[in-house]
XYZ file of C-alpha atoms in Angstrom:
625
model
C -158.435 63.406 -68.607
C -155.863 61.597 -70.756
C -158.216 60.538 -73.555
C -159.721 64.016 -73.803
C -156.313 65.703 -73.912
C -155.000 63.626 -76.800
C -158.209 64.138 -78.775
C -157.658 67.912 -78.853
C -154.816 67.744 -81.413
C -156.248 64.617 -83.061
C -159.212 66.391 -84.691
C -157.204 69.064 -86.561
C -154.701 66.363 -87.527
C -157.524 64.269 -89.010
C -158.825 67.344 -90.824
C -155.335 67.896 -92.252
C -155.035 64.301 -93.473
C -158.505 64.139 -95.014
C -158.126 67.382 -96.947
C -154.556 66.519 -97.946
C -155.457 63.053 -99.264
C -158.901 63.732 -100.723
C -158.835 67.492 -101.305
C -158.889 67.036 -105.082
C -162.342 65.483 -104.798
C -163.560 67.468 -101.777
C -162.675 70.793 -103.400
C -164.930 73.676 -102.354
C -166.417 71.605 -99.523
C -163.101 71.385 -97.640
C -164.405 73.664 -94.880
C -166.983 71.010 -93.939
C -164.047 68.963 -92.662
C -161.719 71.679 -91.346
C -164.225 73.850 -89.456
C -165.986 71.017 -87.543
C -162.552 69.596 -86.684
C -161.652 72.871 -84.953
C -165.082 73.066 -83.331
C -164.569 69.617 -81.776
C -161.085 70.578 -80.650
C -162.426 73.765 -79.043
C -165.206 71.910 -77.207
C -162.701 69.391 -75.876
C -160.410 72.241 -74.803
C -163.352 73.737 -72.924
C -163.960 70.416 -71.170
C -160.283 70.189 -70.174
C -160.346 73.800 -68.975
C -163.287 73.094 -66.682
C -161.469 70.116 -65.159
C -158.365 72.232 -64.606
C -160.611 74.917 -63.094
C -161.708 72.275 -60.577
C -158.118 71.578 -59.598
C -157.134 68.698 -61.900
C -153.894 68.559 -63.864
C -152.543 66.004 -66.307
C -149.185 64.689 -67.342
C -148.790 61.593 -69.509
C -146.910 59.952 -72.367
C -148.557 59.115 -75.663
C -145.773 56.742 -76.706
C -141.989 56.284 -76.244
C -140.134 58.225 -78.884
C -136.327 58.154 -78.793
C -134.102 55.745 -76.874
C -130.405 56.189 -77.657
C -127.888 55.278 -74.971
C -128.757 57.220 -71.849
C -131.070 59.533 -73.775
C -134.727 58.579 -73.520
C -137.731 60.689 -74.308
C -141.409 60.247 -75.117
C -144.170 62.294 -76.714
C -145.358 63.831 -73.474
C -148.294 66.136 -72.736
C -148.649 68.429 -69.743
C -151.870 70.237 -68.878
C -151.957 72.858 -66.131
C -153.741 76.231 -65.870
C -151.319 77.895 -68.302
C -151.752 75.172 -70.930
C -155.539 75.163 -70.408
C -155.753 78.907 -71.097
C -153.579 78.622 -74.198
C -155.616 75.690 -75.523
C -158.816 77.719 -75.260
C -157.244 80.678 -77.063
C -155.639 78.642 -79.848
C -158.662 76.453 -80.605
C -161.332 79.101 -79.906
C -159.857 81.929 -81.947
C -158.637 79.361 -84.486
C -162.186 78.054 -84.912
C -163.545 81.564 -85.558
C -160.807 82.196 -88.130
C -161.567 78.886 -89.837
C -165.242 79.825 -90.001
C -164.413 83.265 -91.403
C -162.105 81.660 -93.987
C -165.019 79.707 -95.475
C -166.402 83.031 -96.702
C -163.184 84.928 -97.364
C -161.494 82.179 -99.403
C -164.643 81.099 -101.269
C -163.836 80.329 -104.882
C -160.062 80.197 -104.425
C -158.550 77.413 -106.596
C -156.413 76.251 -103.664
C -159.355 76.020 -101.262
C -158.681 72.456 -100.003
C -154.940 73.089 -99.781
C -155.625 76.214 -97.729
C -157.694 74.362 -95.133
C -155.118 71.558 -95.054
C -152.436 74.046 -94.055
C -154.750 75.848 -91.640
C -155.651 72.651 -89.754
C -151.990 71.634 -89.694
C -151.077 75.029 -88.244
C -153.511 74.673 -85.353
C -152.462 71.049 -84.748
C -148.821 72.131 -84.499
C -149.620 74.977 -82.105
C -151.784 72.739 -79.907
C -148.963 70.216 -79.646
C -146.509 73.013 -78.843
C -148.756 74.113 -75.965
C -149.303 70.554 -74.734
C -145.594 69.630 -74.869
C -144.272 68.209 -71.619
C -140.593 68.261 -72.575
C -138.257 70.484 -74.544
C -137.767 68.092 -77.449
C -141.496 67.899 -78.224
C -141.600 71.680 -77.815
C -138.753 72.077 -80.296
C -140.268 69.748 -82.910
C -143.597 71.561 -82.968
C -141.853 74.922 -82.646
C -140.337 74.070 -86.025
C -143.633 72.669 -87.339
C -145.337 75.996 -86.613
C -142.587 77.725 -88.599
C -143.120 75.346 -91.516
C -146.875 76.018 -91.518
C -146.280 79.764 -91.484
C -144.044 79.378 -94.556
C -146.729 77.396 -96.380
C -149.511 79.850 -95.515
C -147.617 83.113 -96.020
C -146.569 81.879 -99.454
C -149.982 80.317 -100.138
C -150.418 82.377 -103.325
C -146.973 81.248 -104.473
C -147.506 82.320 -108.081
C -147.096 85.897 -106.835
C -143.396 86.614 -106.429
C -144.011 88.884 -103.430
C -145.851 86.093 -101.592
C -143.185 83.498 -102.395
C -140.447 85.889 -101.254
C -142.334 86.696 -98.045
C -142.703 83.000 -97.223
C -138.984 82.423 -97.761
C -138.105 85.475 -95.682
C -140.245 84.283 -92.773
C -138.687 80.834 -92.962
C -135.085 82.082 -93.159
C -135.360 84.743 -90.441
C -136.976 82.198 -88.131
C -134.120 79.784 -88.836
C -131.741 82.349 -87.346
C -133.681 82.415 -84.086
C -134.356 78.685 -84.115
C -130.636 77.958 -84.438
C -130.190 79.553 -81.027
C -133.256 77.771 -79.682
C -131.885 74.405 -80.775
C -128.533 75.155 -79.126
C -130.385 76.082 -75.933
C -132.206 72.743 -75.893
C -128.923 70.878 -76.424
C -127.236 72.928 -73.697
C -130.039 71.963 -71.308
C -129.391 68.274 -72.009
C -125.653 68.701 -71.481
C -126.157 70.634 -68.236
C -128.912 68.570 -66.627
C -129.093 65.306 -68.570
C -132.825 65.653 -69.127
C -135.300 67.611 -71.244
C -138.384 66.851 -69.166
C -140.116 70.028 -67.934
C -140.710 68.802 -64.401
C -137.160 67.539 -63.866
C -135.571 70.606 -65.464
C -137.552 73.025 -63.323
C -136.919 70.983 -60.174
C -133.176 70.888 -60.805
C -132.746 74.410 -62.189
C -131.226 75.566 -58.888
C -128.276 73.246 -59.521
C -127.316 75.346 -62.552
C -124.863 78.168 -62.082
C -126.348 81.601 -62.921
C -123.907 81.889 -65.824
C -125.006 78.571 -67.336
C -128.650 79.465 -66.816
C -128.038 82.808 -68.532
C -126.486 81.183 -71.599
C -129.321 78.648 -71.917
C -132.064 81.228 -71.289
C -130.655 83.697 -73.825
C -130.332 80.966 -76.453
C -133.970 80.007 -75.890
C -134.963 83.680 -76.011
C -133.171 83.967 -79.356
C -135.757 81.536 -80.701
C -138.525 83.566 -79.071
C -137.275 86.731 -80.800
C -137.601 84.975 -84.143
C -141.015 83.423 -83.584
C -142.480 86.488 -81.861
C -140.820 89.040 -84.176
C -138.833 90.995 -81.608
C -135.809 93.137 -82.319
C -133.692 92.398 -84.266
C -135.582 89.489 -85.905
C -138.847 91.329 -86.541
C -138.524 91.996 -90.268
C -140.401 88.905 -91.484
C -143.726 89.726 -89.834
C -144.790 92.797 -91.887
C -143.949 90.929 -95.110
C -146.117 88.033 -93.901
C -149.089 90.203 -94.904
C -148.698 88.719 -98.392
C -150.656 85.693 -97.177
C -154.472 85.592 -97.057
C -155.909 87.877 -94.365
C -157.307 85.027 -92.194
C -153.771 83.608 -92.154
C -152.524 86.958 -90.892
C -155.137 86.813 -88.142
C -154.159 83.269 -87.177
C -150.417 83.991 -87.133
C -150.741 87.313 -85.312
C -153.460 86.487 -82.822
C -153.610 82.872 -81.762
C -150.671 80.815 -82.932
C -147.141 81.419 -84.089
C -146.184 84.802 -82.651
C -147.523 83.962 -79.196
C -145.274 80.888 -78.998
C -142.284 82.941 -77.842
C -144.178 84.596 -75.004
C -145.632 81.260 -73.945
C -142.185 79.636 -73.976
C -140.593 82.333 -71.802
C -143.500 82.184 -69.344
C -143.407 78.383 -69.282
C -139.650 78.345 -68.577
C -139.715 81.280 -66.141
C -137.841 79.269 -63.485
C -134.854 79.053 -65.826
C -134.978 82.768 -66.626
C -135.295 83.627 -62.932
C -132.230 81.538 -62.144
C -130.337 83.701 -64.602
C -131.741 87.083 -63.615
C -129.821 88.809 -66.391
C -131.900 87.001 -69.010
C -135.122 88.424 -67.558
C -133.693 91.940 -67.845
C -132.824 91.259 -71.483
C -136.357 89.996 -72.138
C -137.896 93.089 -70.512
C -135.754 95.614 -72.376
C -136.010 93.893 -75.750
C -139.785 93.886 -75.252
C -139.933 97.536 -74.230
C -137.728 98.751 -77.069
C -139.622 96.664 -79.603
C -142.960 97.993 -78.332
C -141.907 101.600 -78.948
C -139.920 100.905 -82.134
C -142.780 99.127 -83.921
C -145.385 101.634 -82.714
C -143.493 104.508 -84.341
C -143.374 102.673 -87.678
C -147.102 101.954 -87.481
C -147.771 105.692 -87.469
C -146.690 106.138 -91.073
C -147.706 102.980 -92.975
C -150.401 103.178 -95.640
C -151.252 99.474 -95.995
C -153.999 98.609 -93.489
C -152.577 95.129 -92.841
C -149.028 96.414 -92.360
C -150.196 98.873 -89.719
C -151.761 95.947 -87.875
C -148.590 93.892 -88.389
C -146.423 96.513 -86.697
C -149.085 96.758 -84.030
C -148.645 93.031 -83.375
C -144.871 93.430 -83.042
C -145.445 96.282 -80.598
C -148.008 94.433 -78.491
C -145.770 91.378 -78.303
C -143.177 93.752 -76.906
C -145.603 94.609 -74.093
C -146.051 90.904 -73.348
C -142.300 90.329 -73.184
C -141.870 93.413 -71.002
C -144.518 91.980 -68.663
C -142.918 88.559 -68.319
C -139.468 90.174 -68.230
C -140.303 92.136 -65.065
C -141.829 89.027 -63.477
C -145.482 89.902 -64.118
C -146.083 86.575 -65.822
C -149.854 86.429 -65.407
C -150.171 89.996 -66.706
C -148.100 89.120 -69.786
C -150.188 86.015 -70.490
C -153.418 87.960 -69.881
C -152.336 90.481 -72.489
C -151.604 87.555 -74.814
C -155.210 86.404 -74.362
C -156.840 89.806 -74.798
C -154.562 90.585 -77.734
C -155.716 87.368 -79.399
C -159.292 88.662 -79.226
C -158.865 92.229 -80.414
C -156.053 91.570 -82.910
C -157.960 88.719 -84.566
C -160.953 91.061 -84.653
C -158.925 93.841 -86.272
C -157.385 91.568 -88.900
C -160.692 89.959 -89.766
C -162.293 93.415 -89.873
C -159.537 94.535 -92.234
C -160.209 91.404 -94.274
C -163.875 92.345 -94.475
C -162.875 95.760 -95.833
C -160.411 94.236 -98.306
C -163.034 91.701 -99.412
C -165.576 94.478 -100.013
C -163.072 96.537 -102.005
C -161.961 93.723 -104.268
C -158.568 93.173 -102.629
C -157.585 96.804 -101.995
C -155.386 97.295 -98.898
C -154.225 100.890 -99.365
C -155.714 103.266 -96.772
C -155.421 106.097 -99.286
C -158.058 104.372 -101.429
C -160.591 103.841 -98.666
C -162.730 106.229 -96.625
C -166.448 106.596 -96.033
C -167.022 102.874 -95.465
C -169.027 103.237 -92.241
C -172.492 103.791 -93.820
C -172.047 100.835 -96.200
C -170.399 98.433 -93.746
C -172.042 99.153 -90.405
C -171.308 95.863 -88.647
C -167.688 95.786 -89.784
C -167.270 99.407 -88.654
C -168.730 98.789 -85.185
C -166.698 95.646 -84.555
C -163.505 97.243 -85.881
C -164.067 100.176 -83.513
C -164.387 97.733 -80.613
C -161.100 96.110 -81.639
C -159.436 99.513 -81.980
C -160.630 100.546 -78.510
C -159.290 97.271 -77.099
C -155.909 97.774 -78.742
C -155.706 101.418 -77.646
C -156.421 100.423 -74.046
C -159.663 102.317 -73.580
C -161.883 101.144 -70.688
C -163.858 98.968 -70.278
C -162.404 96.903 -73.129
C -160.110 93.968 -72.437
C -156.912 95.585 -73.688
C -157.217 98.304 -71.054
C -157.046 95.839 -68.164
C -154.199 93.722 -69.513
C -152.027 96.623 -70.698
C -152.634 98.581 -67.498
C -151.558 95.569 -65.420
C -148.267 95.406 -67.338
C -147.690 99.152 -66.963
C -148.502 99.054 -63.241
C -146.277 96.025 -62.626
C -143.394 97.665 -64.482
C -143.771 100.863 -62.442
C -144.087 99.165 -59.061
C -141.042 96.996 -59.722
C -138.955 100.149 -60.100
C -138.395 99.926 -63.870
C -139.256 103.583 -64.419
C -137.437 104.042 -67.733
C -139.016 100.923 -69.110
C -142.401 102.098 -67.832
C -141.905 105.449 -69.605
C -141.121 103.655 -72.880
C -144.247 101.521 -72.586
C -146.393 104.525 -71.701
C -145.163 106.417 -74.750
C -145.859 103.297 -76.813
C -149.422 103.238 -75.458
C -149.946 106.822 -76.663
C -148.611 105.977 -80.134
C -150.791 102.858 -80.240
C -153.926 104.952 -79.811
C -152.727 107.360 -82.498
C -151.988 104.792 -85.207
C -155.034 102.591 -84.688
C -157.486 105.494 -84.738
C -155.630 106.868 -87.750
C -156.613 103.593 -89.451
C -160.216 103.939 -88.250
C -160.537 107.505 -89.520
C -158.834 106.870 -92.863
C -160.742 103.670 -93.613
C -164.249 104.204 -92.276
C -164.885 107.934 -92.028
C -164.458 111.026 -94.177
C -165.164 111.080 -97.867
C -164.731 107.971 -100.060
C -161.429 107.896 -101.944
C -161.881 104.691 -103.939
C -162.876 104.545 -107.601
C -166.550 104.857 -108.541
C -166.640 101.244 -109.682
C -165.318 99.980 -106.329
C -167.668 102.312 -104.441
C -170.615 100.970 -106.425
C -169.887 97.389 -105.366
C -169.234 98.096 -101.681
C -171.235 95.782 -99.441
C -171.206 94.228 -95.992
C -169.560 90.821 -95.736
C -171.711 87.658 -95.581
C -172.813 86.221 -92.195
C -170.117 83.533 -92.245
C -167.610 86.405 -91.968
C -169.531 88.807 -89.740
C -170.436 86.170 -87.122
C -166.783 85.705 -86.061
C -166.435 89.495 -85.968
C -169.361 89.734 -83.552
C -168.031 86.935 -81.333
C -164.563 88.480 -81.116
C -166.024 91.934 -80.439
C -168.043 90.475 -77.563
C -164.951 88.802 -76.108
C -162.988 92.046 -76.445
C -165.748 93.921 -74.638
C -166.299 91.568 -71.695
C -163.072 89.617 -71.091
C -161.384 92.371 -69.103
C -164.341 93.017 -66.830
C -164.936 89.280 -66.389
C -161.457 88.153 -65.313
C -159.144 91.177 -65.336
C -160.521 93.468 -62.629
C -157.615 94.372 -60.298
C -157.846 93.812 -56.552
C -155.532 93.428 -53.583
C -155.702 89.647 -54.138
C -154.780 89.979 -57.811
C -157.042 89.543 -60.799
C -159.232 86.470 -61.227
C -157.012 85.522 -64.147
C -153.860 85.713 -62.000
C -155.495 83.658 -59.262
C -156.358 80.944 -61.793
C -152.726 80.842 -62.938
C -151.350 80.877 -59.377
C -150.359 77.158 -59.454
C -147.964 78.038 -62.305
C -147.011 81.619 -61.389
C -146.947 82.394 -57.634
C -149.683 84.877 -56.835
C -147.333 86.955 -54.728
C -145.700 88.090 -57.951
C -148.993 89.404 -59.300
C -150.846 90.831 -56.315
C -152.690 94.006 -57.250
C -151.182 97.271 -56.100
C -153.369 99.351 -53.849
C -153.119 102.936 -52.778
C -153.245 106.265 -54.512
C -150.404 105.468 -56.905
C -152.332 102.525 -58.378
C -155.350 104.707 -59.150
C -153.102 107.480 -60.455
C -151.411 105.045 -62.828
C -154.781 103.754 -63.994
C -156.062 107.279 -64.648
C -152.812 108.177 -66.408
C -153.155 105.136 -68.669
C -156.666 106.220 -69.665
C -155.559 109.819 -70.248
C -152.713 108.688 -72.502
C -155.091 106.561 -74.625
C -157.694 109.336 -74.876
C -155.076 111.935 -75.801
C -153.789 109.589 -78.500
C -157.328 109.218 -79.868
C -157.828 113.005 -79.885
C -154.464 113.545 -81.546
C -155.406 111.106 -84.326
C -158.738 112.891 -84.784
C -156.982 116.259 -84.918
C -154.720 115.045 -87.722
C -157.115 112.877 -89.734
C -160.676 113.612 -88.681
C -161.053 117.311 -87.959
C -160.557 118.440 -91.563
C -160.628 117.004 -95.078
C -157.643 114.806 -95.837
C -155.282 115.476 -98.719
C -154.739 112.030 -100.177
C -151.548 113.038 -101.939
C -150.022 113.992 -98.571
C -150.508 110.520 -97.057
C -147.529 108.227 -97.462
C -145.262 110.960 -98.861
C -142.285 111.897 -96.666
C -142.638 115.432 -95.338
C -139.348 115.469 -93.416
C -136.454 113.187 -92.552
C -138.201 111.643 -89.557
C -141.292 110.858 -91.627
C -139.096 109.313 -94.330
C -137.349 107.259 -91.651
C -140.676 105.879 -90.399
C -142.041 105.255 -93.891
C -138.929 103.242 -94.686
C -139.110 101.322 -91.388
C -135.790 102.752 -90.164
C -134.139 101.162 -93.230
C -133.629 97.942 -91.273
C -134.272 95.742 -94.316
C -131.818 97.800 -96.334
C -129.266 97.564 -93.521
C -129.631 93.781 -93.347
C -129.350 93.637 -97.118
C -126.090 95.600 -96.961
C -124.607 93.717 -93.982
C -125.776 90.168 -94.645
C -127.707 89.505 -97.852
C -125.419 91.081 -100.438
C -122.140 89.861 -98.841
C -123.546 86.340 -98.620
C -124.698 86.517 -102.235
C -121.200 87.626 -103.272
C -119.637 84.783 -101.272
C -122.116 82.333 -102.800
C -121.355 83.662 -106.289
C -117.619 83.336 -105.682
C -118.051 79.774 -104.397
C -120.229 78.943 -107.391
C -117.658 80.237 -109.879
C -114.441 79.086 -108.214
C -115.330 75.960 -106.263
C -118.430 74.671 -108.015
C -117.664 75.485 -111.643
C -113.877 75.623 -111.311
C -112.947 72.921 -108.798
C -115.885 70.469 -108.503
C -116.948 70.688 -112.137
C -113.259 70.705 -113.117
C -112.690 67.359 -111.382
C -115.834 65.810 -112.848
C -115.177 67.142 -116.343
C -111.502 66.199 -116.091
C -112.355 62.621 -115.218
C -114.750 62.522 -118.148
C -112.110 63.873 -120.503
C -109.585 61.369 -119.143
C -111.929 58.477 -119.876
C -112.683 59.858 -123.342
C -108.934 60.213 -124.087
C -108.193 56.722 -122.851
C -111.059 55.320 -124.931
C -109.855 57.244 -127.998
C -106.366 55.783 -127.638
C -107.691 52.277 -127.080
C -109.907 52.628 -130.140
C -106.823 52.481 -132.368
C -106.451 48.847 -131.431
C -109.780 48.110 -133.075
C -108.624 47.877 -136.744
C -111.314 45.537 -138.050
C -108.756 43.126 -139.633
C -108.954 39.466 -138.541
C -105.198 38.943 -139.100
C -104.432 41.719 -136.596
C -106.702 40.138 -133.989
C -105.088 36.703 -134.644
C -101.635 38.271 -134.252
C -102.674 39.896 -130.947
C -104.018 36.557 -129.759
C -100.760 34.862 -130.654
C -98.722 37.540 -128.919
C -100.913 37.179 -125.864
C -100.390 33.425 -125.844
C -96.624 33.897 -126.169
C -96.606 36.333 -123.261
C -98.583 33.929 -121.082
C -96.356 30.944 -121.966
C -93.255 33.023 -121.340
C -94.622 34.100 -117.964
C -95.383 30.522 -116.979
C -91.939 29.250 -118.089
C -90.182 32.021 -116.212
C -91.683 30.731 -112.958
């Protein structure tokens, strides 16, 4: 399996290098390198998945990396059922997004640069998934962050895009600082960063030490996966091209935190407290972001807050020990969230770049395929049966309830209701009712080309069948949980039988349906007053429209004080002290040179006299000895 495994990241890396080195000449044909590279990577991931399905695993070193004293590490890959699932998601959904990008980004002057970054993003995420030790994980954890900065700020001539890229990079540095400390603490505590050795020796750690390490690692997860309080970068990331939003939100960067916590579950279990923190941060984030999504008017920002909320569900799942359920929701979310973002991109493409829901409406007759696929994605997100999101979200809700976390379960259930409300609000405002765009935009409305609609159809199919195929609950657990049982013990994920299980399932459906009906009552049952959308009607509405003023709070607490400190340092230390020393030395040299210049009279007799005096001084010195 070794040769196949290392070829999976090799193809996107080759695509990155070719487009980076020859993109100036390749130009608008860059997708002919990037898309086949991802297709090859996906096919190889499928081959590896089948071998893992048959019971094989792989662990091997590509080459020795660092040898310093007692510290030795190599570039190591580890493939087990968890890695195999993630590889399929990253390369499969990534391939569809690459294919879609060929149509969406057509004609962009940075076309080759775009596909260079996109291939590099997938390469980094594949290596993160394949990592067999914490140092390789950390390196590609940072590489994913770098790629997100490059892609979010892809249209860097727009100030908003450049600022969004910087914000994503800086906020992630806060979380990654903790992540780096956690990796170093692991080395200090155990003397190794190898996954297998760490997990075998985790019982030797005291619970307190394990808690410190786990919480530091989770700090990095909060940054990458946009959980409270490090969530603010993700909505601003919508400044990047829409396929980038789909890639970040569905298949790559934001799922890294969930994957990391699930991968290191033995460490979190040793702590115990850390798992509770993960669960409650996830639950609070799920509800917090869902409430904000209710009021936003930008179609991509609604989906961005939806991503933050759904990541909260994943963290709540892994936090209560339902690891397979959390990872299953990661997989289904990749399908329906990529579908929703690409569907939104199709709408934006048709409307000449317009993202404001207040300037949409009545798109369904003109964009039938986009409407149908977007509805499938909305149903999956809302948790309506038989779509995939229903099975994965219900498994998390049921696991939370049966593990006695009733308050957390109530938060997640309320979040599920709000999810149905905000996503069908988007559906009704964008696709139904009367058109609210200008006549010129309405005249040019059209369905997207096949290169964009084909990925929509594939993702809609996956959203429709994935839950039924591998997520049906039973007393032996779901098929998905049984596949992951070598990584996560099946006893943690066994399906819950009895009346309560069916009652919870029915309740989950009722909550989603009521949310749908509530959205229809507000936005579909009567004509919409455009001027009323996005205008605060009361203090609560203003609070949601302004995203709880978190950005303003951070600006007041951190940004402005740091700017004042930086300004003070610039004036006092940089200009006053550092520049003062440098300028003072310069002035000293100039003064010395000015005084020495007086010796240069230009008269030969003066120079002869100085020579004579010098000779006398030398002779006198020699005689005095």
